[in-house]
PDB file of C-alpha atoms in Angstrom:
ATOM      1  CA  MET A 169      74.281  93.088  97.876  1.00 76.00           C
ATOM      2  CA  TYR A 170      75.210  94.849  94.629  1.00 81.00           C
ATOM      3  CA  ALA A 171      72.221  93.340  92.861  1.00 87.00           C
ATOM      4  CA  SER A 172      69.864  94.736  95.471  1.00 89.00           C
ATOM      5  CA  LEU A 173      71.522  98.171  95.185  1.00 85.00           C
ATOM      6  CA  TRP A 174      71.186  97.981  91.423  1.00 86.00           C
ATOM      7  CA  ARG A 175      67.460  97.186  91.702  1.00 89.00           C
ATOM      8  CA  ILE A 176      66.642 100.066  94.066  1.00 90.00           C
ATOM      9  CA  LEU A 177      68.465 102.753  92.041  1.00 89.00           C
ATOM     10  CA  PRO A 178      66.098 104.670  89.743  1.00 91.00           C
ATOM     11  CA  GLY A 179      66.439 105.248  86.019  1.00 92.00           C
ATOM     12  CA  PRO A 180      68.169 103.600  83.084  1.00 95.00           C
ATOM     13  CA  ALA A 181      71.507 101.818  83.328  1.00 92.00           C
ATOM     14  CA  TRP A 182      73.643 104.889  82.524  1.00 95.00           C
ATOM     15  CA  LEU A 183      71.939 106.877  85.297  1.00 95.00           C
ATOM     16  CA  ARG A 184      72.346 104.019  87.773  1.00 93.00           C
ATOM     17  CA  ILE A 185      76.056 103.849  86.984  1.00 93.00           C
ATOM     18  CA  LEU A 186      76.392 107.609  87.437  1.00 95.00           C
ATOM     19  CA  ILE A 187      74.549 107.561  90.783  1.00 93.00           C
ATOM     20  CA  PHE A 188      76.624 104.618  91.966  1.00 91.00           C
ATOM     21  CA  ALA A 189      79.893 106.329  90.943  1.00 94.00           C
ATOM     22  CA  VAL A 190      78.965 109.588  92.688  1.00 96.00           C
ATOM     23  CA  ALA A 191      77.968 107.698  95.828  1.00 93.00           C
ATOM     24  CA  ALA A 192      81.228 105.727  95.787  1.00 93.00           C
ATOM     25  CA  VAL A 193      83.286 108.923  95.439  1.00 97.00           C
ATOM     26  CA  PHE A 194      81.347 110.527  98.296  1.00 97.00           C
ATOM     27  CA  ILE A 195      81.864 107.488 100.549  1.00 96.00           C
ATOM     28  CA  VAL A 196      85.609 107.356  99.849  1.00 96.00           C
ATOM     29  CA  ALA A 197      85.942 111.113 100.428  1.00 96.00           C
ATOM     30  CA  ALA A 198      84.052 110.869 103.732  1.00 95.00           C
ATOM     31  CA  LEU A 199      86.267 108.005 104.870  1.00 94.00           C
ATOM     32  CA  VAL A 200      89.454 109.903 104.019  1.00 94.00           C
ATOM     33  CA  GLU A 201      88.229 113.186 105.500  1.00 95.00           C
ATOM     34  CA  TRP A 202      86.631 112.027 108.771  1.00 94.00           C
ATOM     35  CA  VAL A 203      86.823 108.305 109.530  1.00 92.00           C
ATOM     36  CA  PHE A 204      90.501 107.544 108.882  1.00 90.00           C
ATOM     37  CA  PRO A 205      91.851 110.542 110.871  1.00 89.00           C
ATOM     38  CA  TRP A 206      89.500 109.701 113.756  1.00 88.00           C
ATOM     39  CA  ALA A 207      90.630 106.068 113.732  1.00 85.00           C
ATOM     40  CA  SER A 208      94.274 107.148 113.583  1.00 82.00           C
ATOM     41  CA  ASP A 209      93.877 109.352 116.655  1.00 80.00           C
ATOM     42  CA  THR A 210      91.667 106.926 118.563  1.00 82.00           C
ATOM     43  CA  PHE A 211      93.581 103.713 117.994  1.00 79.00           C
ATOM     44  CA  LEU A 212      97.183 104.777 118.431  1.00 74.00           C
ATOM     45  CA  PRO A 213      99.631 102.002 117.683  1.00 70.00           C
ATOM     46  CA  GLN A 214     102.024 101.153 120.443  1.00 68.00           C
ATOM     47  CA  ASP A 215     105.495 102.521 119.956  1.00 64.00           C
ATOM     48  CA  SER A 216     107.785  99.556 119.896  1.00 62.00           C
ATOM     49  CA  THR A 217     111.488  99.549 119.381  1.00 68.00           C
ATOM     50  CA  VAL A 218     113.844  96.711 118.808  1.00 66.00           C
ATOM     51  CA  GLU A 219     116.909  96.883 120.987  1.00 66.00           C
ATOM     52  CA  GLU A 220     119.968  94.826 120.305  1.00 65.00           C
TER      53      GLU A 220
END
């Protein structure tokens, strides 16, 4: 998978690394900003308590 991504990115190696790093930062930021809060609200864990 990474080899195919590497082949389709344009430019020399330093530009490919820069594009890949920017894309990775954008993906992580999008996950933290929108996906994780949505998943947290949608899939609420069951409240469980241990009684003695």
